[in-house]
Coordinates of C-alpha atoms and ligand atoms in Angstrom, one line a residue:
M1 CA 86.6 92.3 149.9
A2 CA 87.6 89.9 147.1
P3 CA 84.8 89.1 144.6
V4 CA 83.5 85.5 145.0
T5 CA 84.0 83.1 142.2
S6 CA 80.5 81.8 141.3
L7 CA 79.9 78.0 141.5
T8 CA 79.1 78.1 137.8
A9 CA 82.5 79.6 137.1
S10 CA 84.3 77.1 139.4
V11 CA 82.6 74.1 137.8
N12 CA 83.3 75.5 134.4
Q13 CA 87.0 75.8 135.2
R14 CA 87.1 72.2 136.4
L15 CA 85.3 70.9 133.3
A16 CA 87.5 72.9 131.0
S17 CA 90.7 71.5 132.3
A18 CA 89.3 67.9 132.3
L19 CA 88.2 68.6 128.7
S20 CA 91.6 69.7 127.6
A21 CA 93.2 66.6 129.3
A22 CA 90.7 64.3 127.4
L23 CA 90.9 66.1 124.1
P24 CA 94.0 68.4 123.9
E25 CA 92.9 69.9 120.6
A26 CA 89.8 71.3 122.3
G27 CA 92.0 74.1 123.7
S28 CA 90.0 76.4 125.9
A29 CA 86.6 75.2 124.6
D30 CA 83.5 76.2 126.5
P31 CA 81.7 73.2 128.2
L32 CA 78.4 75.2 127.9
L33 CA 77.3 74.8 131.5
R34 CA 73.7 75.6 132.5
R35 CA 71.5 75.1 135.5
S36 CA 69.3 72.1 135.1
D37 CA 66.3 70.3 136.6
R38 CA 68.0 66.9 136.4
A39 CA 71.0 67.8 138.4
D40 CA 72.6 71.1 139.6
F41 CA 74.1 71.7 136.2
Q42 CA 74.2 70.2 132.8
A43 CA 77.1 70.6 130.3
N44 CA 76.1 70.4 126.7
G45 CA 79.2 71.4 124.9
I46 CA 80.7 67.9 124.4
L47 CA 78.5 67.1 121.4
A48 CA 79.8 69.9 119.2
L49 CA 83.4 69.3 120.3
A50 CA 83.2 65.5 119.5
K51 CA 81.7 66.3 116.1
K52 CA 84.5 68.6 115.3
A53 CA 87.2 66.1 116.5
K54 CA 85.3 63.3 114.7
A55 CA 85.0 61.4 118.1
N56 CA 82.2 59.5 119.6
P57 CA 80.4 62.0 122.0
R58 CA 79.5 59.5 124.7
E59 CA 83.0 58.1 124.7
L60 CA 84.5 61.6 124.9
A61 CA 82.1 62.5 127.7
T62 CA 83.1 59.3 129.6
E63 CA 86.7 60.3 129.2
V64 CA 86.1 63.8 130.5
V65 CA 84.2 62.4 133.5
S66 CA 87.3 60.2 134.3
Q67 CA 89.5 63.3 134.2
V68 CA 87.3 65.4 136.5
V69 CA 88.5 65.8 140.1
T70 CA 85.6 65.2 142.4
G71 CA 85.0 65.3 146.1
D72 CA 85.5 69.0 147.2
L73 CA 83.4 70.9 144.6
I74 CA 81.8 68.3 142.5
K75 CA 80.0 65.4 144.2
D76 CA 78.8 63.6 141.2
I77 CA 79.3 63.8 137.5
E78 CA 77.7 61.4 135.0
V79 CA 77.2 61.0 131.3
S80 CA 73.6 61.3 130.2
G81 CA 71.8 61.1 126.8
P82 CA 73.9 61.4 123.7
G83 CA 76.8 62.9 125.6
F84 CA 75.6 65.5 128.1
L85 CA 77.2 65.7 131.6
N86 CA 75.0 65.9 134.6
I87 CA 76.8 67.5 137.6
T88 CA 75.9 67.6 141.2
L89 CA 77.7 69.8 143.7
T90 CA 78.7 69.0 147.2
D91 CA 76.7 70.6 150.0
R92 CA 79.9 71.9 151.4
A93 CA 80.7 73.9 148.2
I94 CA 77.3 75.5 148.3
T95 CA 77.4 76.5 151.9
E96 CA 81.0 77.9 151.5
S97 CA 80.0 80.0 148.6
L98 CA 77.0 81.4 150.4
A99 CA 79.2 82.2 153.5
A100 CA 81.7 84.0 151.3
R101 CA 78.9 86.2 149.7
H102 CA 77.4 86.8 153.1
A103 CA 80.8 88.0 154.4
D104 CA 80.6 90.8 151.8
P105 CA 77.4 92.8 152.8
D106 CA 77.9 95.6 150.3
R107 CA 78.5 93.7 147.1
L108 CA 77.4 90.1 148.1
G109 CA 80.6 88.9 146.3
V110 CA 79.6 90.5 143.0
P111 CA 82.7 91.5 141.0
F112 CA 83.0 94.7 139.0
A113 CA 82.8 94.4 135.2
E114 CA 86.3 94.1 133.7
N115 CA 86.0 96.8 131.0
A116 CA 83.8 99.4 132.6
G117 CA 83.4 102.6 130.6
T118 CA 81.3 105.8 130.8
T119 CA 77.7 105.6 129.8
V120 CA 75.7 108.8 129.3
I121 CA 72.2 107.8 129.9
D122 CA 69.4 110.0 128.5
Y123 CA 66.2 109.4 130.4
A124 CA 63.3 111.1 132.3
Q125 CA 62.9 113.9 129.7
P126 CA 59.5 115.6 130.1
N127 CA 58.6 118.8 128.3
V128 CA 58.5 122.3 129.7
A129 CA 55.0 123.7 130.2
K130 CA 53.4 120.3 129.5
E131 CA 52.0 117.6 131.7
M132 CA 54.0 114.5 132.0
H133 CA 52.4 111.3 130.6
V134 CA 52.8 107.6 131.1
G135 CA 55.5 107.5 128.4
H136 CA 57.6 109.8 130.5
L137 CA 56.9 107.5 133.4
R138 CA 58.4 104.6 131.5
S139 CA 61.5 106.5 130.5
A140 CA 62.1 107.6 134.1
V141 CA 61.5 104.1 135.6
I142 CA 63.5 102.1 133.1
G143 CA 66.3 104.7 132.9
D144 CA 66.7 104.8 136.7
A145 CA 66.8 101.0 136.9
L146 CA 69.4 100.7 134.1
R147 CA 71.5 103.3 135.8
G148 CA 71.3 101.4 139.1
M149 CA 72.4 98.2 137.5
L150 CA 75.1 99.8 135.5
D151 CA 76.5 101.7 138.5
F152 CA 76.6 98.4 140.5
T153 CA 78.7 96.7 137.8
G154 CA 81.2 99.6 138.1
E155 CA 80.2 101.5 135.0
R156 CA 80.5 105.3 135.3
T157 CA 77.1 106.8 134.5
I158 CA 76.2 110.3 133.8
G159 CA 72.5 111.2 133.6
R160 CA 71.1 113.6 131.0
H161 CA 67.5 114.7 131.2
H162 CA 67.0 116.1 127.7
I163 CA 63.9 118.1 128.6
G164 CA 61.9 119.8 125.9
D165 CA 62.6 123.4 126.8
W166 CA 63.2 125.0 123.4
G167 CA 61.2 125.5 120.2
T168 CA 58.7 127.7 118.5
Q169 CA 55.9 127.2 121.1
F170 CA 57.9 129.3 123.5
G171 CA 57.4 132.3 121.3
M172 CA 53.6 131.9 121.8
L173 CA 53.9 131.3 125.6
I174 CA 56.3 134.2 126.3
Q175 CA 54.4 136.7 124.1
Y176 CA 51.2 135.7 126.0
L177 CA 52.9 136.3 129.3
I178 CA 54.1 139.7 128.2
E179 CA 50.6 140.7 127.3
N180 CA 49.1 139.0 130.4
P181 CA 51.8 139.5 133.1
G182 CA 49.9 138.3 136.1
E183 CA 49.2 134.8 134.7
L184 CA 52.1 132.9 136.1
A185 CA 52.8 132.9 139.8
P186 CA 56.6 133.0 140.8
A187 CA 57.9 129.4 141.0
A188 CA 58.9 129.9 144.6
D189 CA 55.3 130.4 145.6
V190 CA 53.7 127.3 144.1
D191 CA 53.7 123.5 144.7
G192 CA 53.9 121.0 141.9
N193 CA 50.1 120.8 141.4
Q194 CA 49.6 124.6 141.3
A195 CA 52.6 125.0 139.0
M196 CA 51.1 122.5 136.5
S197 CA 47.7 123.9 136.6
N198 CA 49.1 127.5 136.0
L199 CA 51.1 126.2 133.1
N200 CA 48.2 124.4 131.7
R201 CA 46.0 127.4 131.9
V202 CA 48.6 129.7 130.2
Y203 CA 49.2 127.0 127.5
K204 CA 45.5 126.7 126.7
A205 CA 44.9 130.5 126.8
S206 CA 47.9 131.3 124.6
R207 CA 47.0 128.6 122.1
A208 CA 43.5 130.0 121.8
V209 CA 44.8 133.5 121.0
F210 CA 47.5 132.1 118.7
D211 CA 44.9 130.2 116.7
S212 CA 42.4 133.0 116.4
D213 CA 44.5 136.2 116.2
E214 CA 46.8 136.6 113.2
E215 CA 48.5 139.7 114.7
F216 CA 49.3 137.8 117.9
K217 CA 50.7 135.0 115.8
E218 CA 53.0 137.4 114.1
R219 CA 54.1 138.9 117.5
A220 CA 54.7 135.3 118.8
R221 CA 56.8 134.5 115.7
K222 CA 59.0 137.6 116.3
R223 CA 59.3 136.5 119.9
V224 CA 60.8 133.2 118.8
V225 CA 63.5 135.1 116.9
A226 CA 64.1 137.3 120.0
L227 CA 64.5 134.1 122.1
Q228 CA 66.9 132.4 119.7
S229 CA 69.0 135.6 119.4
G230 CA 69.3 135.7 123.2
D231 CA 67.2 138.8 124.0
K232 CA 67.5 139.3 127.8
E233 CA 63.8 140.1 128.6
T234 CA 62.6 137.2 126.5
L235 CA 65.1 134.8 128.1
D236 CA 64.1 135.8 131.6
L237 CA 60.5 135.0 130.8
W238 CA 61.4 131.8 129.2
Q239 CA 63.3 130.9 132.4
R240 CA 60.1 131.4 134.4
F241 CA 58.4 128.7 132.3
V242 CA 61.4 126.4 132.9
D243 CA 61.5 127.1 136.6
E244 CA 57.7 126.7 137.1
S245 CA 57.9 123.4 135.2
K246 CA 60.8 122.1 137.3
V247 CA 58.7 122.6 140.4
Y248 CA 56.2 120.3 138.8
F249 CA 58.8 117.8 137.5
Y250 CA 60.4 117.5 140.9
S251 CA 57.1 116.9 142.6
V252 CA 56.5 114.0 140.3
F253 CA 60.0 112.6 140.7
E254 CA 59.7 112.8 144.4
K255 CA 56.5 110.9 144.3
L256 CA 58.3 108.4 142.2
D257 CA 60.9 108.1 144.9
M258 CA 63.5 109.0 142.4
E259 CA 66.5 111.2 142.7
I260 CA 67.0 113.6 139.8
R261 CA 70.0 115.9 140.0
D262 CA 69.6 119.5 138.9
D263 CA 73.0 119.5 137.1
E264 CA 71.8 116.6 135.0
I265 CA 68.8 118.4 133.7
V266 CA 70.4 119.5 130.5
G267 CA 67.6 120.2 128.0
E268 CA 67.4 121.0 124.3
S269 CA 68.2 124.7 125.0
A270 CA 71.6 123.8 126.5
Y271 CA 72.8 123.0 123.0
N272 CA 71.6 126.2 121.4
D273 CA 75.1 127.6 121.2
M274 CA 76.4 124.6 119.4
M275 CA 73.7 124.3 116.8
A276 CA 75.1 126.6 114.2
E277 CA 78.5 124.9 114.4
T278 CA 77.0 121.5 114.2
A279 CA 75.2 122.5 111.0
R280 CA 78.4 124.1 109.6
L281 CA 80.5 120.9 110.3
L282 CA 77.9 118.7 108.6
E283 CA 77.6 121.0 105.6
E284 CA 81.4 121.4 105.2
S285 CA 82.0 117.7 105.4
G286 CA 79.2 117.1 102.9
V287 CA 77.3 114.9 105.3
A288 CA 74.4 117.3 105.0
V289 CA 73.3 119.1 101.9
R290 CA 71.1 122.1 101.0
S291 CA 67.7 121.1 99.7
E292 CA 65.0 123.8 99.0
G293 CA 66.8 126.0 101.4
A294 CA 66.9 123.5 104.3
L295 CA 70.0 121.6 105.4
V296 CA 69.3 117.9 105.3
V297 CA 70.8 114.5 105.5
F298 CA 69.6 111.7 103.2
F299 CA 69.7 107.9 103.7
D300 CA 69.4 105.3 101.0
E301 CA 67.6 102.8 103.2
I302 CA 65.1 105.2 104.7
R303 CA 62.1 105.9 102.5
G304 CA 58.6 107.1 103.0
K305 CA 55.3 105.8 101.7
D306 CA 55.8 107.2 98.2
D307 CA 59.3 105.6 98.1
Q308 CA 60.8 109.1 98.3
P309 CA 63.8 109.4 100.6
V310 CA 63.0 110.8 104.1
P311 CA 65.6 113.2 105.1
L312 CA 66.8 114.3 108.6
I313 CA 66.3 118.1 108.8
V314 CA 69.3 119.7 110.5
Q315 CA 68.2 123.3 109.7
K316 CA 64.9 124.5 108.4
A317 CA 64.7 126.8 105.4
D318 CA 63.9 129.8 107.7
G319 CA 67.2 129.2 109.5
G320 CA 65.7 127.6 112.6
F321 CA 67.1 124.6 114.4
G322 CA 65.0 121.7 115.7
Y323 CA 65.0 118.5 117.6
A324 CA 67.6 116.8 115.3
A325 CA 70.1 119.6 115.6
S326 CA 69.9 119.6 119.4
D327 CA 70.3 115.8 119.5
L328 CA 73.3 115.9 117.1
S329 CA 74.9 118.7 119.2
A330 CA 74.2 116.7 122.3
I331 CA 76.1 113.7 120.8
R332 CA 79.2 115.9 120.2
N333 CA 79.0 117.2 123.7
R334 CA 78.6 113.8 125.3
V335 CA 81.4 112.1 123.2
I336 CA 83.9 114.9 123.1
D337 CA 83.4 116.7 126.5
L338 CA 81.9 114.0 128.7
H339 CA 84.1 111.2 127.2
A340 CA 81.3 108.8 126.8
T341 CA 82.0 105.3 125.6
T342 CA 78.3 104.5 125.4
L343 CA 75.3 106.7 124.7
L344 CA 72.1 105.2 125.9
Y345 CA 68.7 106.7 125.2
V346 CA 65.6 105.6 127.0
V347 CA 63.0 107.0 124.6
D348 CA 59.7 105.8 123.3
V349 CA 60.1 103.3 120.4
R350 CA 58.1 105.6 118.2
Q351 CA 61.1 107.9 118.1
S352 CA 63.4 105.0 116.9
L353 CA 63.5 106.3 113.3
H354 CA 64.7 109.7 114.5
F355 CA 67.5 108.0 116.4
R356 CA 68.4 105.8 113.6
M357 CA 68.9 108.9 111.4
V358 CA 70.7 110.9 114.1
F359 CA 73.1 108.1 114.9
E360 CA 73.8 107.4 111.3
T361 CA 74.5 111.1 110.7
A362 CA 76.8 111.3 113.7
R363 CA 78.6 108.2 112.4
R364 CA 79.2 109.8 109.0
A365 CA 80.4 112.9 110.7
G366 CA 82.9 110.8 112.8
W367 CA 81.3 111.8 116.1
L368 CA 80.3 108.2 116.7
N369 CA 83.1 105.7 115.8
A370 CA 84.4 102.4 116.8
D371 CA 85.1 103.6 120.4
V372 CA 81.5 104.8 121.1
T373 CA 78.3 102.9 120.8
A374 CA 74.9 104.5 120.7
H375 CA 71.8 102.7 121.6
N376 CA 68.1 103.6 121.8
M377 CA 66.4 101.5 124.4
G378 CA 63.1 102.1 122.7
Y379 CA 60.2 101.2 125.0
G380 CA 56.7 100.2 124.1
T381 CA 53.4 101.8 124.9
V382 CA 51.5 101.7 128.2
L383 CA 48.1 100.2 127.7
G384 CA 45.0 100.3 129.9
A385 CA 43.7 97.1 131.5
D386 CA 41.5 96.7 128.4
G387 CA 44.6 96.4 126.2
K388 CA 44.0 99.8 124.4
P389 CA 46.3 102.8 124.7
F390 CA 45.9 104.2 128.2
K391 CA 43.2 106.9 128.4
T392 CA 40.7 108.1 130.9
R393 CA 37.0 107.1 130.5
E394 CA 36.5 110.4 128.8
G395 CA 39.2 109.6 126.3
E396 CA 41.8 112.0 127.7
T397 CA 45.4 111.2 128.6
V398 CA 45.7 110.1 132.2
R399 CA 47.5 112.5 134.5
L400 CA 50.6 110.9 135.8
E401 CA 50.1 112.1 139.3
D402 CA 46.5 110.8 139.6
L403 CA 47.8 107.4 138.4
L404 CA 50.6 107.3 141.1
D405 CA 48.2 108.5 143.8
E406 CA 45.7 105.8 142.9
A407 CA 48.5 103.2 143.0
V408 CA 49.5 104.3 146.5
Q409 CA 45.8 104.3 147.6
R410 CA 45.3 100.7 146.4
A411 CA 48.5 99.7 148.1
A412 CA 47.2 101.2 151.3
E413 CA 44.2 98.9 151.2
V414 CA 46.5 95.9 150.8
V415 CA 48.9 97.0 153.5
R416 CA 46.1 97.8 156.0
E417 CA 44.5 94.4 155.5
K418 CA 47.6 92.6 156.4
A419 CA 49.1 95.0 158.9
R420 CA 48.6 93.8 162.5
D421 CA 50.9 96.1 164.5
L422 CA 51.3 99.1 162.2
T423 CA 50.2 102.7 163.1
E424 CA 48.3 104.7 160.6
D425 CA 51.5 106.7 159.8
E426 CA 53.4 103.5 159.2
I427 CA 50.6 102.3 156.9
Q428 CA 50.8 105.4 154.8
E429 CA 54.6 105.2 154.6
R430 CA 54.5 101.5 153.6
A431 CA 51.7 102.2 151.1
A432 CA 53.9 104.7 149.2
Q433 CA 56.7 102.2 149.1
V434 CA 54.4 99.4 148.0
G435 CA 52.4 101.4 145.6
I436 CA 55.3 103.1 143.8
G437 CA 57.2 99.8 143.9
A438 CA 54.3 98.1 142.2
V439 CA 54.2 100.7 139.4
K440 CA 58.0 100.4 138.8
Y441 CA 58.1 96.6 139.1
A442 CA 55.2 96.1 136.6
D443 CA 57.0 98.3 134.1
L444 CA 60.4 96.7 134.6
S445 CA 59.2 93.1 134.6
T446 CA 58.1 93.4 131.0
S447 CA 60.8 93.4 128.4
P448 CA 61.2 97.2 127.7
S449 CA 60.5 97.0 124.0
R450 CA 57.1 95.5 124.6
D451 CA 53.8 97.3 125.4
Y452 CA 52.5 96.6 128.9
K453 CA 49.2 96.8 130.6
F454 CA 48.7 99.2 133.4
D455 CA 46.5 97.1 135.7
L456 CA 46.5 98.2 139.3
D457 CA 44.6 95.2 140.6
Q458 CA 47.3 92.9 139.2
M459 CA 50.2 95.2 140.2
V460 CA 49.3 95.1 144.0
S461 CA 48.3 91.5 144.1
L462 CA 50.0 89.5 146.8
N463 CA 50.2 86.3 144.7
G464 CA 52.2 86.4 141.6
D465 CA 55.1 88.2 140.0
T466 CA 54.7 91.5 141.8
S467 CA 56.9 93.7 143.9
V468 CA 54.7 93.4 146.9
Y469 CA 55.2 89.6 146.8
L470 CA 58.9 90.2 147.0
Q471 CA 58.5 92.9 149.6
Y472 CA 56.6 90.5 151.8
A473 CA 59.2 87.8 151.3
Y474 CA 61.8 90.3 152.5
A475 CA 59.8 91.5 155.5
R476 CA 59.1 88.0 156.5
I477 CA 62.8 87.1 156.6
R478 CA 63.5 90.3 158.5
S479 CA 60.9 89.3 161.1
I480 CA 62.6 85.9 161.6
L481 CA 66.0 87.5 161.9
R482 CA 64.7 90.0 164.5
K483 CA 63.3 87.1 166.5
A484 CA 66.7 85.4 166.3
G485 CA 68.2 88.5 167.9
D486 CA 69.8 89.7 164.6
A487 CA 72.9 87.8 165.5
C488 CA 75.3 87.5 162.6
P489 CA 74.8 83.8 161.6
A490 CA 77.8 81.4 161.3
A491 CA 78.1 78.9 158.4
H492 CA 78.5 75.2 158.9
P493 CA 79.8 73.7 155.7
E494 CA 79.9 70.2 157.2
L495 CA 76.1 69.9 157.4
D496 CA 74.1 68.1 154.9
L497 CA 71.6 70.3 153.1
H498 CA 67.9 69.7 152.3
E499 CA 66.9 69.8 148.7
A500 CA 65.1 73.1 149.2
E501 CA 68.2 74.6 150.8
R502 CA 70.3 73.5 147.9
A503 CA 67.9 75.0 145.4
L504 CA 67.8 78.3 147.2
G505 CA 71.5 78.4 147.8
L506 CA 72.4 77.6 144.1
H507 CA 70.0 80.4 143.0
L508 CA 71.6 82.9 145.4
D509 CA 75.0 82.1 143.9
G510 CA 73.7 83.1 140.5
F511 CA 73.0 86.8 141.6
A512 CA 76.3 88.1 140.2
E513 CA 75.8 86.5 136.8
T514 CA 72.2 87.7 136.6
V515 CA 73.1 91.3 137.4
A516 CA 76.0 91.3 134.9
E517 CA 73.8 89.9 132.2
A518 CA 70.8 92.2 132.9
A519 CA 73.1 95.3 132.9
A520 CA 75.0 94.3 129.8
E521 CA 71.8 93.6 127.9
Y522 CA 69.9 96.6 129.3
A523 CA 67.3 94.0 130.5
P524 CA 65.9 94.8 133.9
H525 CA 63.3 92.2 133.4
K526 CA 66.0 89.5 133.7
L527 CA 66.7 90.8 137.2
T528 CA 63.0 90.9 138.2
A529 CA 62.6 87.4 136.9
Y530 CA 65.6 86.3 139.0
L531 CA 64.2 88.0 142.1
Y532 CA 60.8 86.5 141.7
Q533 CA 62.3 83.1 141.4
L534 CA 64.3 83.8 144.5
A535 CA 61.2 84.6 146.5
S536 CA 59.5 81.5 145.1
L537 CA 62.3 79.3 146.1
L538 CA 62.2 80.9 149.5
T539 CA 58.6 80.1 149.8
S540 CA 59.2 76.4 149.0
F541 CA 62.1 76.4 151.5
Y542 CA 59.8 77.6 154.3
D543 CA 57.3 74.9 153.4
K544 CA 59.9 72.2 153.9
C545 CA 62.4 73.5 156.4
Q546 CA 61.9 75.2 159.7
V547 CA 64.4 77.9 160.6
L548 CA 63.7 78.7 164.2
S549 CA 62.6 75.3 165.5
D550 CA 63.5 73.9 169.0
D551 CA 63.9 70.6 167.2
N552 CA 66.8 71.9 165.2
P553 CA 70.4 71.6 166.4
T554 CA 72.0 75.0 166.8
E555 CA 74.2 74.5 163.8
V556 CA 71.2 73.8 161.6
V557 CA 69.5 77.0 162.9
E558 CA 72.6 79.0 162.2
N559 CA 73.1 77.6 158.7
R560 CA 69.5 78.4 157.8
L561 CA 69.7 81.9 159.3
L562 CA 72.6 82.5 157.1
L563 CA 70.7 81.2 154.1
V564 CA 67.7 83.4 154.7
D565 CA 69.8 86.4 155.7
L566 CA 71.6 86.2 152.4
T567 CA 68.3 85.8 150.6
A568 CA 67.1 89.0 152.3
R569 CA 70.2 90.9 151.4
T570 CA 70.0 89.7 147.8
L571 CA 66.3 90.8 147.6
H572 CA 67.1 94.1 149.1
R573 CA 70.1 94.8 146.9
G574 CA 68.3 93.6 143.7
M575 CA 65.2 95.7 144.4
S576 CA 67.3 98.7 145.3
L577 CA 69.1 98.5 142.0
L578 CA 65.7 98.8 140.3
G579 CA 64.7 101.7 142.5
I580 CA 62.3 99.8 144.7
R581 CA 62.1 99.9 148.5
T582 CA 62.0 96.9 150.8
P583 CA 60.4 97.9 154.0
E584 CA 61.6 96.1 157.2
R585 CA 58.0 95.4 158.3
L586 CA 54.9 95.0 156.3
Ligands
LIG1 N1 61.3 115.3 125.4 C1 61.1 114.3 124.5 C2 59.7 113.8 124.5 O1 58.9 114.1 125.4 C3 62.0 113.1 124.8 C4 63.5 113.4 124.7 C5 64.3 112.2 124.4 N2 65.7 112.5 124.4 C6 66.4 112.9 123.3 N3 67.7 113.1 123.5 N4 65.8 113.2 122.2 O2 59.2 113.1 123.6

């Protein structure tokens, strides 16, 4: 299926050739076309061009208008204001572009990006033996959406779940398990909830001994050394913590309706064998220097409160490697072995200094260069409805699972209220799709770098910029299409369109450009804004135009069925890129 040239692109081409006829020195200047309330489009580029050519902008605009071929694509073009062009399209052109997108059910006419590369995307990275929190939720939701959008544009994506599965705390945990062998049930015997409560119990108990018993502390310290030097018994016990934690992670990801691949869970420990070499390379090239026994990297621009330079610690004085060494090793692996052209990290904005230092170090070492870009999509904090960091009433961090369960429960109330002909099982199934969709959408519809409020009442509201509003719009169309016998509608480009049909049709034509922009800018909120507007235009279309009315000639019914069918497909596709379901009935 050939990609569809968008109406914007077609009009742009027309204008550009009229422009070069009117002002040859303009070359291939951009007419700066945008959607407008006054007409379908407005071109604003003439002003700057006229200024450059020392011409009168209105005269130049008039000359361009006289050069534009009208009739087929452009119905009307006129000069307005100081030299803008207002452009109205023919109804025929709109219907034909919709029909072409409709004829391509998989991609809706959306082209692949021209210079696709390989993006390694680091997201959904919880920590072993620790409960996931709302921050991990954001990383998973945003990462999954970015990946969906990038894949759709033709980018090759590789996921990396850089879980926290290494570090000194494992010495304490493993030593405790050696001394209290019955404490952790085998991973195969527990569900996600049990796994987490076992891990929590072991964590708390081992911490207590660690803090109160100096001799245990010493045994735990030796255990870290055993772990890092690859002692078999120690590694086996460490693996039990990882396996138990994975049972828990998978139960949360399943609740989130998110597919996480086991071969993409590549945590900090996976780079253990590379750490020493990473340190050696940095030291030999002089990028890192020894300072009080530790191996560190300094940055002129990065200073702490006392104006002292804050270094990145590659290796501690006791020889241990930490978070920075594993991230630097991961960069080498991702660039050299995975052939990444882009490294994307979806990590809390509070780690942005860490990434600044890690990226700069990798640049100095030559691991990042002109062919590879690294970017931390740092996201903001999740706040409670009161605008304060999200905590329970008792001031504790909110358990992620409780939060998701509550969202699904609220969604069930909303679905039940509206559902006429749904069974209880169907209500529960929809509730999961609506509730989890609501959580994802609320997160994605805010610009990622900003904090956002976790407000369940607002999230499952039927009116407003929510996923359930979009899901209802979709289900409503599906119900109309079922009534119409689900026949594949035919287009009738000869028909005149109602204003509301034109507005909806023009917006549908902009899907490809929106997806391209949202993917290129890592901005899922641009896609949610587009989809919300789509659903709103659909609502005004319903207000003004009947689809299945006996008063409508067959051609009008068919044309409108095509319009709403393409709207449904666009809603479905857009939501699925974001990881949100669109149930057929609600
Ligand atoms: N596990 C870390 C945390 O919970 C996030 C890991 C982010 N990714 C990375 N490559 N450092 O804070």
